[in-house]
Amino acid sequence: MSEKGPGGSQSRRHAQRLWWSAEAGVGLLLLFCPLAISTVHPWAIATAAALSLATLCLTAWATVAGRERFSLPAPGAAFAAATAVIAFQLLPLPPSLLGLLDSHTRELFDFVLAPMGRYPAWRPLSLDPPATARELAKALTALSTFLAAAQVGRSRRARARMLGLLGISATLVAVIGFGHALVGASSLFGLFSYSFAAPPFLTTFGNPNHLASFLALGATALLGKVLSVRDRRVATAWAFAYLASGVGVLLTLSRGGIVAFLAAQLMLAVAVHFARESERTGTPLRARSLLVPAGATLVVAVSAYLAWDALAAEWASADSLDKVRASKLSMWPGFVPVVLAHPLFGVGRGAFEAAYQAFQDPAAYVTFTHPESLIFQWICELGLPAGLLLLAASAWALWNGLRRSAGEVERLACAFGVAAVALHELVDFGLELGGLAIPATVAFALLVSRRSGGLSFRTRWALLLPAAAAVAMGASLWMSLHSLRRDGEELAALSQTASAEELSKAVEAAAERHPADYYPHLLAARAWSQEKPLRPERVVSFANRAMYLNPAQSQPHLLAARALRATGHLSQAAIEYRLAFERGETSVVGEVARVFKTPEQMLSAMPQTPNGRASLADTLINRGKLDEAEAVARESLAEGENVPAIQRLARVALLRKQPDEALKLAERVDALAADQPWGINLRVEALLMRGELPKAIELLEGEGLRRFPINGELVLSLAGLKLQQGDTKGCREALRRLPAALDVGLRVRMLGLESAASERDGQGSKAMASMRSAVTLNPRDPNLHWLNAALLERQGRFDQAIREAEEAASLAEGYRPHAQKLRERVEARKKQVEEMERWRAVEGKGEEN
């Protein structure tokens, strides 16, 4: 044997071992990313990056050792271009060039950073560079995984094994969920609890929508294995795994995930049927023959998702209609201003959470971390050119891969699995997490991998790819350490101990890292508002920047109002108070009622709406300022007849002991709002004030319950009046009219009335049971504990009464003196009882003698 032969054989074996190692690396990524808490945390992102880098290195080495060509599928070029755009977003640019590329970003830097002396300066385009750096690391991880899987997937056997591993990974996640459901666990493996989520199906995915997407992808891969394996026993094993993953999708309760999953299964089944028919008849299968069933299935899937809202509106209560109107699809128009403001390069990959705060509706009291739409995610963060290019390239590659894989079940499974994820991503953001992104990337790579054709190169330069990726990954991970959340937590902790001056310096550094984030400026404004002596100019300066960056926030307006008030600018302060109230800061009403002296001044600080003025009138009534409350209500009536104002006038009349006036006003409320029980309630209060208890009961029993037969408030009012009259039987009969579905507050009131009625009838045990149920329903209510303590004392349960009184005192300090008096009273009663028992024992012995 010549030297060349053995050497060539040894070289081939070496290359084969490298290919096996590369395949193992891809498989490890498929298992690790979903199981590592869906690769959300920094340690998991860094580990996935290292694994993908090692896998790419092995793949490049294998191509060189085997003297093969390193292929670059067309989608890989698009992914590489998008990654380059993310890297460009992190590149510091001179102010002139930055303003040319994105004028809105330059304006933001001028308003936020320039007053702190941090601009003009060379700055990146991203509005949150650490977040963009993290996304660059994730993009490089996905690109490395895609390139490695595309090389490994050139072998059909390797594709089959990778498809099986994808299915096994999904099955493992589903089995974890079944195990936790069986034992009723509330924390993952008893060790980890999700901070901001309570998934109905507890797995390594905190978000049920993301879990549904991953399980749909894995289940589609498993269905491909079931349909491609010839051995029945093996196919049966795959079928059981498919069943577990499919049931897992349903248990997530994710409507988008369920619809996408069912659509993918149907499309794959149809495609395999056509492929088998083509195989049987010997005629080649054309991808166009799949276009009609695929399109029809897609239309049905989208229609099902849209119809879900309509069906929910029919089945649910009226307030569900508001939830339907606020569905994910209705949010899309709100993202258009972001695209128009940053059309070329976007706000920066990963910077949406910070950047969108300046654009969101002030009526929205939530923070949007993602657009929850793949389309808007990419075009908002990457800009229109790169976002649309990436979307178009992905769609074209998916269709082209489907066209070329018409006769291969493994590729068809990858195609429709990716299609299921893409369909769901129209209304979700699961691809932002490595737990879904990496498996989807591998499936996409297996779909588009080719033995020949496309872009490729055969050179040792392939080994430079992992080196370049390693440098970029390391730098981006280091830059991402100062995340938005981490900096916010550190500033919040510092604000508890540092002076306003020290905090301001830290805020300036944080603002330079996250220029679009309002939170640091809000903390600084709050700190300066608490300084003595007050520095109003510093408060207003930081508050203005917080307002600019997040107009929906109420706190900056409240702080600015206080600072302006301190400097005597009452008219400007009134405007800020009004804006704070409009943004949900209802506590300002009390401050307005305290600070301003006349009703006219108070009204200028509140929205010119019936509800705004009603809130002010309520506060004045609660503070005993009846004249001012009446003036506010009459001012509201001067602009038009409205129920809230008349209700407040009726309350004022009741507090002034004017039942006749209150009765007239209640009748006006009844006439204007005949579909609401407000007028009935006011009329009952007025009759009770006149001492006409029988008439009040007659009103409730007759007109009240005739018009509102299942209104819990009216039924409970009737039951309470019956009890007040001494009619415990009538009280119980009224309570039986309550509807089955009651909120916690009404149910607690019902149990309290049942307890009082039972105690009055001498049924102490039943009274204590009802009160105990009320306390169980609302254990944080100190008044319930106190009522229970008083009942237990009356029933002679002294030790229990003391415990309940102490519980009330622990929940509310105001109950502590009452609890102490109860303890003293109970101890005295216990001594009396003990003394009586002792005398009885003595008398008994005397009688025996």
PDB file of C-alpha atoms in Angstrom, residues 82 85-86 89 342-349 377-387 390:
ATOM      1  CA  ALA A  82     -28.502  42.279   9.127  1.00  0.00           C
ATOM      2  CA  VAL A  85     -26.298  46.633  10.276  1.00  0.00           C
ATOM      3  CA  ILE A  86     -26.491  45.903  14.020  1.00  0.00           C
ATOM      4  CA  GLN A  89     -25.623  50.845  14.869  1.00  0.00           C
ATOM      5  CA  HIS A 342     -36.144  56.465  12.351  1.00  0.00           C
ATOM      6  CA  PRO A 343     -36.636  55.196   8.782  1.00  0.00           C
ATOM      7  CA  LEU A 344     -33.053  54.396   7.677  1.00  0.00           C
ATOM      8  CA  PHE A 345     -31.398  52.568  10.564  1.00  0.00           C
ATOM      9  CA  GLY A 346     -34.126  52.232  13.179  1.00  0.00           C
ATOM     10  CA  VAL A 347     -33.818  52.890  16.890  1.00  0.00           C
ATOM     11  CA  GLY A 348     -31.179  50.209  17.351  1.00  0.00           C
ATOM     12  CA  ARG A 349     -31.597  46.470  17.667  1.00  0.00           C
ATOM     13  CA  GLN A 377     -39.752  44.378  15.448  1.00  0.00           C
ATOM     14  CA  TRP A 378     -37.319  44.305  12.537  1.00  0.00           C
ATOM     15  CA  ILE A 379     -38.306  47.507  10.754  1.00  0.00           C
ATOM     16  CA  CYS A 380     -38.479  49.525  14.008  1.00  0.00           C
ATOM     17  CA  GLU A 381     -35.103  48.338  15.244  1.00  0.00           C
ATOM     18  CA  LEU A 382     -33.183  47.836  11.975  1.00  0.00           C
ATOM     19  CA  GLY A 383     -34.835  50.463   9.832  1.00  0.00           C
ATOM     20  CA  LEU A 384     -36.944  50.048   6.718  1.00  0.00           C
ATOM     21  CA  PRO A 385     -34.191  48.991   4.239  1.00  0.00           C
ATOM     22  CA  ALA A 386     -32.566  46.303   6.407  1.00  0.00           C
ATOM     23  CA  GLY A 387     -35.837  45.157   7.990  1.00  0.00           C
ATOM     24  CA  LEU A 390     -34.412  40.564   5.940  1.00  0.00           C
TER      25      LEU A 390
END
